[in-house]
Tab-separated table of C-alpha atoms and ligand atoms in Angstrom:
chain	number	residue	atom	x	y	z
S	4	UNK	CA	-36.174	-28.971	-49.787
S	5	UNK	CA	-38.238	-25.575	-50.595
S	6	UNK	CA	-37.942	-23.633	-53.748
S	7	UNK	CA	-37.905	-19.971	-54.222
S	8	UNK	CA	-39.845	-17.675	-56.419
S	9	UNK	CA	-40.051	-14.077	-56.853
S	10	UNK	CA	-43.345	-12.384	-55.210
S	11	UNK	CA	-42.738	-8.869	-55.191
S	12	UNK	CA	-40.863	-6.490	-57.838
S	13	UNK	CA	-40.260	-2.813	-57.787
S	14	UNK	CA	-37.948	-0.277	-59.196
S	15	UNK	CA	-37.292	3.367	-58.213
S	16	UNK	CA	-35.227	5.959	-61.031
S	17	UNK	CA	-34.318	9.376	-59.880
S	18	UNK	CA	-36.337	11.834	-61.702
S	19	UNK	CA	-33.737	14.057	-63.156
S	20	UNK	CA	-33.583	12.750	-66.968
S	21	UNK	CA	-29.574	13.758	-68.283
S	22	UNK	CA	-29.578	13.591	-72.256
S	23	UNK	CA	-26.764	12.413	-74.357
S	24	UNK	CA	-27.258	16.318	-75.207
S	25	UNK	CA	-27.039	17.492	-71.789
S	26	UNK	CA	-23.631	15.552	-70.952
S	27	UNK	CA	-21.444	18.165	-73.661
S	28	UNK	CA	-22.247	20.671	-71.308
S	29	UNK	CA	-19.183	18.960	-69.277
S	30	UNK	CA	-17.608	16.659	-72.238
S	31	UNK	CA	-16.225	16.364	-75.970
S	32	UNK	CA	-19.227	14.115	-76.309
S	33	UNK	CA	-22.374	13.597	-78.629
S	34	UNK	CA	-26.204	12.410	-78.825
S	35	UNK	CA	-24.470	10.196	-82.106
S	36	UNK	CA	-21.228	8.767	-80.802
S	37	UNK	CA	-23.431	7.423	-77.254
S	38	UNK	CA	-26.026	6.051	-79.612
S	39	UNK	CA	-24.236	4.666	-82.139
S	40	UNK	CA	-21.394	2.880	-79.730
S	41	UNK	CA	-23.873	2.242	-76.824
S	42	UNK	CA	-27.814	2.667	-77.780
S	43	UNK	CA	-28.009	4.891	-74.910
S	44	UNK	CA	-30.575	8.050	-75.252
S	45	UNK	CA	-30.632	9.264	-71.435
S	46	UNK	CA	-29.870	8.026	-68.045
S	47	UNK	CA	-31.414	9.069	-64.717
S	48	UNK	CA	-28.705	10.886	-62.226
S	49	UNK	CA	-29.608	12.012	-58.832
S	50	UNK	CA	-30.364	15.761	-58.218
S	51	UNK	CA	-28.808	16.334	-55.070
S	52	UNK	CA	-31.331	18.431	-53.780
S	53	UNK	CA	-33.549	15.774	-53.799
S	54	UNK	CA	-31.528	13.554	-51.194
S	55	UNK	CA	-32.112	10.501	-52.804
S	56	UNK	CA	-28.787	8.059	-52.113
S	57	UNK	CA	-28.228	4.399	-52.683
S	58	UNK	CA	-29.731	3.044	-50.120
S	59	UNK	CA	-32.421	5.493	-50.395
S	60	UNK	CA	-33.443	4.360	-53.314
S	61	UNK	CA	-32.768	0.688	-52.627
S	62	UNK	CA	-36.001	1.393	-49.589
S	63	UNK	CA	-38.430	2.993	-52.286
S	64	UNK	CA	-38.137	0.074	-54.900
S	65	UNK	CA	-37.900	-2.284	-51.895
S	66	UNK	CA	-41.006	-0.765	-50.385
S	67	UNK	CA	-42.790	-1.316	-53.900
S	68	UNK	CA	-41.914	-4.696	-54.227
S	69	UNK	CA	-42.916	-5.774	-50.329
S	70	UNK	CA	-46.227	-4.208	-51.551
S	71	UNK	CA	-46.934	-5.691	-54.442
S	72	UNK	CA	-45.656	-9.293	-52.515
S	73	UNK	CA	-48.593	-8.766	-50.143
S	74	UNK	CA	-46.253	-8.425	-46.890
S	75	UNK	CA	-45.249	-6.104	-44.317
S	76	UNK	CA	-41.671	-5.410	-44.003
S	77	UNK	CA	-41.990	-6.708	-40.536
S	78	UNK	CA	-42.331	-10.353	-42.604
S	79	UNK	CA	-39.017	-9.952	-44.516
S	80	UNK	CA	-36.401	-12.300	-42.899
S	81	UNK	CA	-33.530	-10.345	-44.161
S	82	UNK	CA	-31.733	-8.339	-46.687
S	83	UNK	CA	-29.410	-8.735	-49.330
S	84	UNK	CA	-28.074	-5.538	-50.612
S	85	UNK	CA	-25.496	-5.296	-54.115
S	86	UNK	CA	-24.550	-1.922	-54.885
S	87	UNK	CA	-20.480	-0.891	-56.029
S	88	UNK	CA	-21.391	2.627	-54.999
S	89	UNK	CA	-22.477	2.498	-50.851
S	90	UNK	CA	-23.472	5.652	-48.965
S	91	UNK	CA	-20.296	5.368	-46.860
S	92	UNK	CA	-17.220	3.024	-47.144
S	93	UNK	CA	-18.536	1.094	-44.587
S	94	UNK	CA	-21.163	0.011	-43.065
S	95	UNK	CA	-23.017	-1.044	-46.474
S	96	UNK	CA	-26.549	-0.647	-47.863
S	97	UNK	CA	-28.131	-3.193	-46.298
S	98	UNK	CA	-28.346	-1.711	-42.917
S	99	UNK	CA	-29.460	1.360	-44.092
S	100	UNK	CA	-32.309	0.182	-45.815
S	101	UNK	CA	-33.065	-2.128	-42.398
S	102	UNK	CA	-33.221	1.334	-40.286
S	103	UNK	CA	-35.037	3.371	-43.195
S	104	UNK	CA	-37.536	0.717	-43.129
S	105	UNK	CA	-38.002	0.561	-39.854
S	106	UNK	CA	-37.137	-3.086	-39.969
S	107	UNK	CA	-36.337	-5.905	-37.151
S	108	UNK	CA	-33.102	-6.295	-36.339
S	109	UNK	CA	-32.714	-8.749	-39.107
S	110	UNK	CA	-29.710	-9.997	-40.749
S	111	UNK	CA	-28.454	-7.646	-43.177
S	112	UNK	CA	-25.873	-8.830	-46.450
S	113	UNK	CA	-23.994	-6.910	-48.997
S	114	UNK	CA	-22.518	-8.160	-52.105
S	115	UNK	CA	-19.452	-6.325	-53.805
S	116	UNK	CA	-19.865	-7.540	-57.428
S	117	UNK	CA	-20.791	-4.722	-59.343
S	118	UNK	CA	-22.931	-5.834	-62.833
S	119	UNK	CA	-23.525	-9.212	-61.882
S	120	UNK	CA	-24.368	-8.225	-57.871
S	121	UNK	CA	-28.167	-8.996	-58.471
S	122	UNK	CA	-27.217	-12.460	-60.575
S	123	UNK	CA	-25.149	-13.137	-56.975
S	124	UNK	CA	-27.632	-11.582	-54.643
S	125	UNK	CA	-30.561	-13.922	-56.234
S	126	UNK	CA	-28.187	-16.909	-56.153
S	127	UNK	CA	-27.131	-16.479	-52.511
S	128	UNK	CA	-31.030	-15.500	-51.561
S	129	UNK	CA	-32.565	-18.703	-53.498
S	130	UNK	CA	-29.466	-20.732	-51.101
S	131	UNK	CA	-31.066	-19.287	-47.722
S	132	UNK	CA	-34.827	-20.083	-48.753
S	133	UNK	CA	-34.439	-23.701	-50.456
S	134	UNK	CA	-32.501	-24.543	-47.418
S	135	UNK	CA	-35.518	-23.246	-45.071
S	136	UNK	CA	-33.557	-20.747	-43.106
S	137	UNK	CA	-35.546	-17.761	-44.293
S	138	UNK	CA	-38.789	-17.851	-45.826
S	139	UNK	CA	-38.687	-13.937	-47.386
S	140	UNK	CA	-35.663	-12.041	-48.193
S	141	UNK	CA	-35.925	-9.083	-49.654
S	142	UNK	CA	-32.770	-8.663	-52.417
S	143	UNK	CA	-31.741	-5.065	-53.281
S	144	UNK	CA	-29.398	-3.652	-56.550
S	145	UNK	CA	-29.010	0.054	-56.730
S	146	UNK	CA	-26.380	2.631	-57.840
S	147	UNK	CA	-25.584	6.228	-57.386
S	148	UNK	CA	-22.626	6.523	-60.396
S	149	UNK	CA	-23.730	9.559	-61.055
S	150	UNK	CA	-21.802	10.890	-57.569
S	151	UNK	CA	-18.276	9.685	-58.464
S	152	UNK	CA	-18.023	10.090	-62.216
S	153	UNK	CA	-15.718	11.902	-63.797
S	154	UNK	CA	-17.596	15.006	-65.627
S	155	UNK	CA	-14.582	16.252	-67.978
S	156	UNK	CA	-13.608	14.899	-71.386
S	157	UNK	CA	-11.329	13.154	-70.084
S	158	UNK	CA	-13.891	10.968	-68.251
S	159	UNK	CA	-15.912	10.703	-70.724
S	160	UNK	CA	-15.535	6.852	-72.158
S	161	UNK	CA	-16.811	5.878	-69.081
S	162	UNK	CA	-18.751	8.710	-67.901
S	163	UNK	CA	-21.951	8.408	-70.380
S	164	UNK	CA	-22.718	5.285	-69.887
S	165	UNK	CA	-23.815	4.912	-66.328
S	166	UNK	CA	-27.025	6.168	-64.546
S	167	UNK	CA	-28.721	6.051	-60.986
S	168	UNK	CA	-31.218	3.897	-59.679
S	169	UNK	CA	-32.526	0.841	-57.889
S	170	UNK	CA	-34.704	-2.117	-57.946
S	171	UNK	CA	-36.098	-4.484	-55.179
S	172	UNK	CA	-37.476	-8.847	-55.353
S	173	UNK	CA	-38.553	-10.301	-52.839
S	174	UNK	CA	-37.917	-14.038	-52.844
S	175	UNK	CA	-40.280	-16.273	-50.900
S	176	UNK	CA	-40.739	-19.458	-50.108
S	177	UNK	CA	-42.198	-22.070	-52.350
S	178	UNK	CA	-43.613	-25.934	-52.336
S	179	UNK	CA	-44.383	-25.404	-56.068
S	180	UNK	CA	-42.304	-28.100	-57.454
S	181	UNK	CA	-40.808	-27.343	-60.622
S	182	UNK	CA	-41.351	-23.355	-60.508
S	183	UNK	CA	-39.474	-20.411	-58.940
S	184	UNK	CA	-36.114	-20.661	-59.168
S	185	UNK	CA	-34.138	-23.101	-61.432
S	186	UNK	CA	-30.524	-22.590	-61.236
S	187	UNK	CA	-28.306	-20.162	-60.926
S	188	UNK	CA	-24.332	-20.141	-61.841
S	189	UNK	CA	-21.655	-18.101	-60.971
S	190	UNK	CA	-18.376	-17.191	-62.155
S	191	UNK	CA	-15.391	-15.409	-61.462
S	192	UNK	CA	-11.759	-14.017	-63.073
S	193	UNK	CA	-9.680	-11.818	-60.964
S	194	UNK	CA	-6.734	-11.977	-63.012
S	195	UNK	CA	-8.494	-8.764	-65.040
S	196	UNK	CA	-9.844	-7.110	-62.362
S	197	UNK	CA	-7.644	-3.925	-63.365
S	198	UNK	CA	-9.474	-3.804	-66.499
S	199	UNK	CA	-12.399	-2.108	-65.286
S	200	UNK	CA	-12.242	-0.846	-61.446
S	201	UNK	CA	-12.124	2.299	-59.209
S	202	UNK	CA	-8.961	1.373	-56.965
S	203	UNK	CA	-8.802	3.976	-54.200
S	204	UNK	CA	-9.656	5.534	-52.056
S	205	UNK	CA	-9.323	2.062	-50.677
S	206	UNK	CA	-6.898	0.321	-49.015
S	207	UNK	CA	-4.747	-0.114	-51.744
S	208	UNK	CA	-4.200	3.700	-52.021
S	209	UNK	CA	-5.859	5.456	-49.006
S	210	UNK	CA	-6.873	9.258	-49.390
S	211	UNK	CA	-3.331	10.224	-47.512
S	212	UNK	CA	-1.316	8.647	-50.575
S	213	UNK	CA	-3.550	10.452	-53.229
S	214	UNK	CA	-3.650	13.784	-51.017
S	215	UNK	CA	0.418	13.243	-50.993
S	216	UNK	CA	0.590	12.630	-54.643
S	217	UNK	CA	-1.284	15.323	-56.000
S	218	UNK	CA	-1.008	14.436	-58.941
S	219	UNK	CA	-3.369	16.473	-61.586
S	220	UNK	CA	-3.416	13.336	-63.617
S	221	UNK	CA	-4.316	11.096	-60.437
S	222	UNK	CA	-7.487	8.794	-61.463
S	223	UNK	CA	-7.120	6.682	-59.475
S	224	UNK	CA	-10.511	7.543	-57.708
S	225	UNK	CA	-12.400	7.499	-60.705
S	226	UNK	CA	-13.594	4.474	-62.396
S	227	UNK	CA	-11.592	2.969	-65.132
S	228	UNK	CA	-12.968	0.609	-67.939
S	229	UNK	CA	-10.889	-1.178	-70.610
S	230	UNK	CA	-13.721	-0.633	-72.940
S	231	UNK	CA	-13.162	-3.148	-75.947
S	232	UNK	CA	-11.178	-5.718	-73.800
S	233	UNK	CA	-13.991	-5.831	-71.259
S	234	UNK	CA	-16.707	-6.032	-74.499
S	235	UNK	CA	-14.845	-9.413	-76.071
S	236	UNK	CA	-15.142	-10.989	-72.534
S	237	UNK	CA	-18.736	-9.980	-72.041
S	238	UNK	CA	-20.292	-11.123	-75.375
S	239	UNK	CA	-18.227	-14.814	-74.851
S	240	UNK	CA	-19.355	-14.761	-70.832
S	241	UNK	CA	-22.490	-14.075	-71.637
S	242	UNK	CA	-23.038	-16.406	-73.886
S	243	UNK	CA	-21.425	-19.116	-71.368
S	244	UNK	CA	-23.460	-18.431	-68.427
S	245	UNK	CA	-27.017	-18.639	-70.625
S	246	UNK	CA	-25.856	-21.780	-71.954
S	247	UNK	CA	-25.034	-22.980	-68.839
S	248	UNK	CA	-28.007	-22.135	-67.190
S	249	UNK	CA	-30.160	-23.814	-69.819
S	250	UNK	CA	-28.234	-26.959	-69.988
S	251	UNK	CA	-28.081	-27.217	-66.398
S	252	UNK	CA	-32.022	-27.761	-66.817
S	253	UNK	CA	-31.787	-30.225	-69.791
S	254	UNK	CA	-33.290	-26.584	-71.740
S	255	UNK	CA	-33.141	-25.389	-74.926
S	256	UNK	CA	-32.252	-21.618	-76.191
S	257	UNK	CA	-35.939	-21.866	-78.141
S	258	UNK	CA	-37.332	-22.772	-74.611
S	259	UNK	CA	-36.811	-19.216	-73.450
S	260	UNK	CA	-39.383	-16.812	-73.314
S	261	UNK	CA	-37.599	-13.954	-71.711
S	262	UNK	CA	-33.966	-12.879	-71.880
S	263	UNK	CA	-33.328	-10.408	-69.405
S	264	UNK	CA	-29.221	-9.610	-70.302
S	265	UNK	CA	-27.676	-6.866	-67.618
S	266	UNK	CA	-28.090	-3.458	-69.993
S	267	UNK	CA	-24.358	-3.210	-70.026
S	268	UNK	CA	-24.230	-1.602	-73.832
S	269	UNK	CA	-27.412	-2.205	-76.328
S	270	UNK	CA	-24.586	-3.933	-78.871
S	271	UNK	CA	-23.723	-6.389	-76.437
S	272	UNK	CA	-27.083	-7.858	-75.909
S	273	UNK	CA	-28.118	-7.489	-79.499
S	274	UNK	CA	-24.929	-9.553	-80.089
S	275	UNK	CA	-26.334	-12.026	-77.721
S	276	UNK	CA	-30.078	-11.677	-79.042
S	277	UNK	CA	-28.369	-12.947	-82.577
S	278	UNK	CA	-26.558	-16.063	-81.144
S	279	UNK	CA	-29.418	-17.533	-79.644
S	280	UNK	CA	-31.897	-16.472	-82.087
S	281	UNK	CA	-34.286	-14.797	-80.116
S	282	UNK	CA	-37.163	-12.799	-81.448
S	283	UNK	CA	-37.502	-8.826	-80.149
S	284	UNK	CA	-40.437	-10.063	-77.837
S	285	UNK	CA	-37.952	-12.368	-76.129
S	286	UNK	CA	-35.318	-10.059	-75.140
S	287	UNK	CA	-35.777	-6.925	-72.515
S	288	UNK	CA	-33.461	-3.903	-72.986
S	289	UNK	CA	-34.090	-0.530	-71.168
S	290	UNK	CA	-30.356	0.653	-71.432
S	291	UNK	CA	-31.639	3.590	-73.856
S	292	UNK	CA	-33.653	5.038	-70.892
S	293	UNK	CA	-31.138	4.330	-68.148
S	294	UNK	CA	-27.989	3.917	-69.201
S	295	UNK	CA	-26.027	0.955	-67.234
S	296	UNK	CA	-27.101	1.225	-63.778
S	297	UNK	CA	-25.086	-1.847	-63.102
S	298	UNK	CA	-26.220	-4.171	-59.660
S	299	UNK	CA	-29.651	-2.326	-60.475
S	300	UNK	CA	-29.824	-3.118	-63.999
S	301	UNK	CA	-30.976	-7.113	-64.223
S	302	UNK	CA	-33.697	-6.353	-61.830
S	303	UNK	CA	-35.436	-2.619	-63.008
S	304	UNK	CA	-34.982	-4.480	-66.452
S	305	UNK	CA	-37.277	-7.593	-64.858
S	306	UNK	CA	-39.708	-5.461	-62.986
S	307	UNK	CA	-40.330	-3.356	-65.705
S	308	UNK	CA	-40.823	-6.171	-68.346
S	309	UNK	CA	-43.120	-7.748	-65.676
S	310	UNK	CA	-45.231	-4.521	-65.174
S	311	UNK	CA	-45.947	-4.383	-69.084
S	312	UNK	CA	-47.101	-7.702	-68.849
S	313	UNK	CA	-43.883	-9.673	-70.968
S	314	UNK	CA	-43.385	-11.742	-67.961
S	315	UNK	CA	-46.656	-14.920	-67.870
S	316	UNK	CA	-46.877	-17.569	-65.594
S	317	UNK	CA	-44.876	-20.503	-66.524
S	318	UNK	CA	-42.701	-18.552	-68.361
S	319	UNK	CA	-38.784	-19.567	-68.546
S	320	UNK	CA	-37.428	-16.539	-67.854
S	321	UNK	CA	-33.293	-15.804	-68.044
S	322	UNK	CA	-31.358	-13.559	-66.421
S	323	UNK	CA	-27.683	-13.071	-67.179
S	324	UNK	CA	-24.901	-10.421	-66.160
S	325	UNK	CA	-21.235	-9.773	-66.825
S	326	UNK	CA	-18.941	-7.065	-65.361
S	327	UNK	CA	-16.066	-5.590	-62.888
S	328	UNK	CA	-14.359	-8.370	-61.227
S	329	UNK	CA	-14.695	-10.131	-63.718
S	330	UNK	CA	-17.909	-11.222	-62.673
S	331	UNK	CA	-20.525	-13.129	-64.622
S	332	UNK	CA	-23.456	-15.459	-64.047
S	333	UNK	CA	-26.728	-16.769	-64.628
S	334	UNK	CA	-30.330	-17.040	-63.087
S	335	UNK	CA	-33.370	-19.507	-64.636
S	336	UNK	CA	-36.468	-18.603	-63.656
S	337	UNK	CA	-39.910	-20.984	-63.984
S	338	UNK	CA	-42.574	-18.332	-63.703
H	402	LIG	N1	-17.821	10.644	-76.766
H	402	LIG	C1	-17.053	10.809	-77.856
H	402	LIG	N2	-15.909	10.124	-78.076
H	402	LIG	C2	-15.537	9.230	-77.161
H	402	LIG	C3	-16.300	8.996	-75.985
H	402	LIG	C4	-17.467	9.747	-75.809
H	402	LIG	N3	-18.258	9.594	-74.722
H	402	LIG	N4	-15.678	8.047	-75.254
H	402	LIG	C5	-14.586	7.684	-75.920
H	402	LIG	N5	-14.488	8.395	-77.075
H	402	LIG	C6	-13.457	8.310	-78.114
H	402	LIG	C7	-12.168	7.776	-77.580
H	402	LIG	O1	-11.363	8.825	-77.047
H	402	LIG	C8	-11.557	7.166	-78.810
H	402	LIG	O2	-10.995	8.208	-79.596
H	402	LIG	P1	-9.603	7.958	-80.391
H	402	LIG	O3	-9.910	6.845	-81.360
H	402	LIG	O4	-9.371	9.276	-81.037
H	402	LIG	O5	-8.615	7.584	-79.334
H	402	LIG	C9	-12.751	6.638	-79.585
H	402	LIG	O6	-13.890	7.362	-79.097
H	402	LIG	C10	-12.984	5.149	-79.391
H	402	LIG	O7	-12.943	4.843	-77.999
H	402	LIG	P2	-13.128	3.369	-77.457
H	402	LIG	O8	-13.006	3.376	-75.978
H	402	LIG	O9	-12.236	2.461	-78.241
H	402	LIG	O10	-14.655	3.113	-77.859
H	402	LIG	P3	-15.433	1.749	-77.970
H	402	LIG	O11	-15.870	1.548	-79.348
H	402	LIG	O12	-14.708	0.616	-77.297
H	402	LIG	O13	-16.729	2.034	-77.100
H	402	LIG	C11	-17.598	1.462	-74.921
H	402	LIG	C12	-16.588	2.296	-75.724
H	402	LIG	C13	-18.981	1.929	-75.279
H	402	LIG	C14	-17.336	1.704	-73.450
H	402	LIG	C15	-17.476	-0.050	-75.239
H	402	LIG	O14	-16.120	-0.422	-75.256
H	402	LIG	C16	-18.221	-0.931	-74.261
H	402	LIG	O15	-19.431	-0.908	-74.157
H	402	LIG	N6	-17.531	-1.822	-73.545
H	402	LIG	C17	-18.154	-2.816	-72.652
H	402	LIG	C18	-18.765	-2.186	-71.443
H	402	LIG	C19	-19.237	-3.264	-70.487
H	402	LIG	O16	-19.775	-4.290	-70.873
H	402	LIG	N7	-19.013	-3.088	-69.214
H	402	LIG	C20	-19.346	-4.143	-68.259
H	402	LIG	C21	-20.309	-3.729	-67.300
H	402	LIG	S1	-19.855	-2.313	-66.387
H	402	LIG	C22	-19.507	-2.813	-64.747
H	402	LIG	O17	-19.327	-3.936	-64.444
H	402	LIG	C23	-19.311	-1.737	-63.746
């Protein structure tokens, strides 16, 4: 059996910075309440004049990333794409980014599960290469929030915390025994799904029911977040799926030398950073720049760590995520 390991990382933010100052233009809100609650400065949302989408920015930091691999994209075997906010209801990201690249007509996969999509994506990619199926996938998160928040007061609880942008691995093929790719573990809990999801349009309550309704108070098509009941889960999930991860690989916490936690809120990881006792240099957090970009977050997080050189060879790097579904998991990394 092959193992997997990360050759190329990129990351691509939109460059229209939005202050925690700039957001009470539209909301009751303030530079003190975001920091103090979240540890959130600014975020990154699209300027629509630019044209930059989600799967447009899932090809830049993909393009990046194929680069710095040393391929072509005419060597990437196929795509795996995690994004909660798609150009279009369907077809998904993943195709998009196949055509915008001028790609093959290789297989193209999209995963629906929101913060942890790039814990998932890197799971399902690392299944496809160990088995020998493919021998480069490229694996995609990115988010455009910024197009279907709520800009109002009422909004606003969830409104400040998420930002735009994307970031692209490519995972390749390995013989290295004992590097690449660890483990990875995934979890699920539908039974709170409500807690923090957009639920229409959708199926569930198509755009004739909400055009029927017109309801001023409909928001329904805006996400919703059970703030402090979807906190108490994350810190204990979180906590789970590192454990889990290191055990898995008969590790300890002081074996890791980089905790990469999905930037979810800046309490939530320092929370984290605390239980396992892990010094500043061994966590990354970029939430004050970009807010939670959520399926993007775990991997602009790792590619920017990398770039500023956090990130050695033979390195035991972790990479954990909790969110919408609930979904949570873990990735351990030998560098
Ligand atoms: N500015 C000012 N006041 C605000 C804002 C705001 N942006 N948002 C809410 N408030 C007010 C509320 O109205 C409330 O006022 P009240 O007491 O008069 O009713 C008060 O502040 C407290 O609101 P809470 O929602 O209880 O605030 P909380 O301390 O829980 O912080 C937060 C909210 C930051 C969202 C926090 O609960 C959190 O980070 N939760 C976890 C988020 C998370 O991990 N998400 C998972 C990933 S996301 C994904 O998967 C898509």
């Amino acid at each position: 059996m092959y193992s997997s390991k990360i050759s190329g990382l990129g990351y691509y933010v939109p460059e229209n910075v939005v202050t925690n100052n700039d957001l009470t233009q539209w909301m009751d809100t303030s530079d003190e309440w975001i920091q103090e609650r979240t540890g959130i400065k600014e975020r990154r949302w699209i300027d629509p004049k630019t044209g930059d989408t989600t799967s447009s920015m899932g090809a830049k930091a993909a393009t990046i990333a194929i680069e710095r691999a040393g391929l072509t994209n005419n060597d990437i075997d196929f795509i795996i794409f995690a994004t909660l906010s798609p150009d279009m209801y369907f077809p998904g990201g993943g195709v998009r980014v196949q055509d915008l690249l001028g790609m093959p007509t290789i297989g193209a996969l999209d995963i629906r599960n929101q913060c942890s999509g790039f814990i998932y994506s890197l799971s399902v990619a690392d299944q496809f290469i160990k088995t020998g199926m493919y021998k480069n996938i490229l694996v995609i998160g990115s988010e455009n929030h910024s197009g279907g928040l709520e800009r109002s007061t009422r909004g606003r609880g969830v409104t400040v915390i998420f930002g735009d942008g994307a970031g692209a691995a490519v995972l390749s093929r390995s013989e290295e025994k004992g590097k690449g790719i660890l483990s990875s573990h995934l979890h699920s809990e539908g039974k709170h799904a409500k807690e923090l999801a957009l639920e229409g349009p959708a199926t569930g309550r198509w755009v004739d029911a909400i055009m029927k309704d017109n309801d001023p108070d409909d928001v329904s098509y805006y996400p919703y977040m059970n703030g402090q009941f979807v906190f108490k889960h994350a810190v204990v999930r979180f906590s789970e799926a590192i454990m889990e991860g290191l055990e898995a690989n008969k590790l300890k916490k002081e074996d890791i030398d980089m905790l990469i936690p999905h930037q979810a809120n800046l309490r939530i990881a320092q929370f984290i950073q605390k239980k396992f006792q892990l010094s500043d240099d061994k966590v990354y957090n970029n939430i004050q720049k970009y807010g939670n970009t959520t399926a993007a977050s775990v991997i602009i997080a790792l590619t920017e760590a990398w770039e500023k050189g956090k990130i050695n060879d033979g390195d035991l790097v972790v990479l954990a995520a909790f969110g919408s579904g609930f979904t949570w998991g873990s990735v351990v990394i030998k560098w």
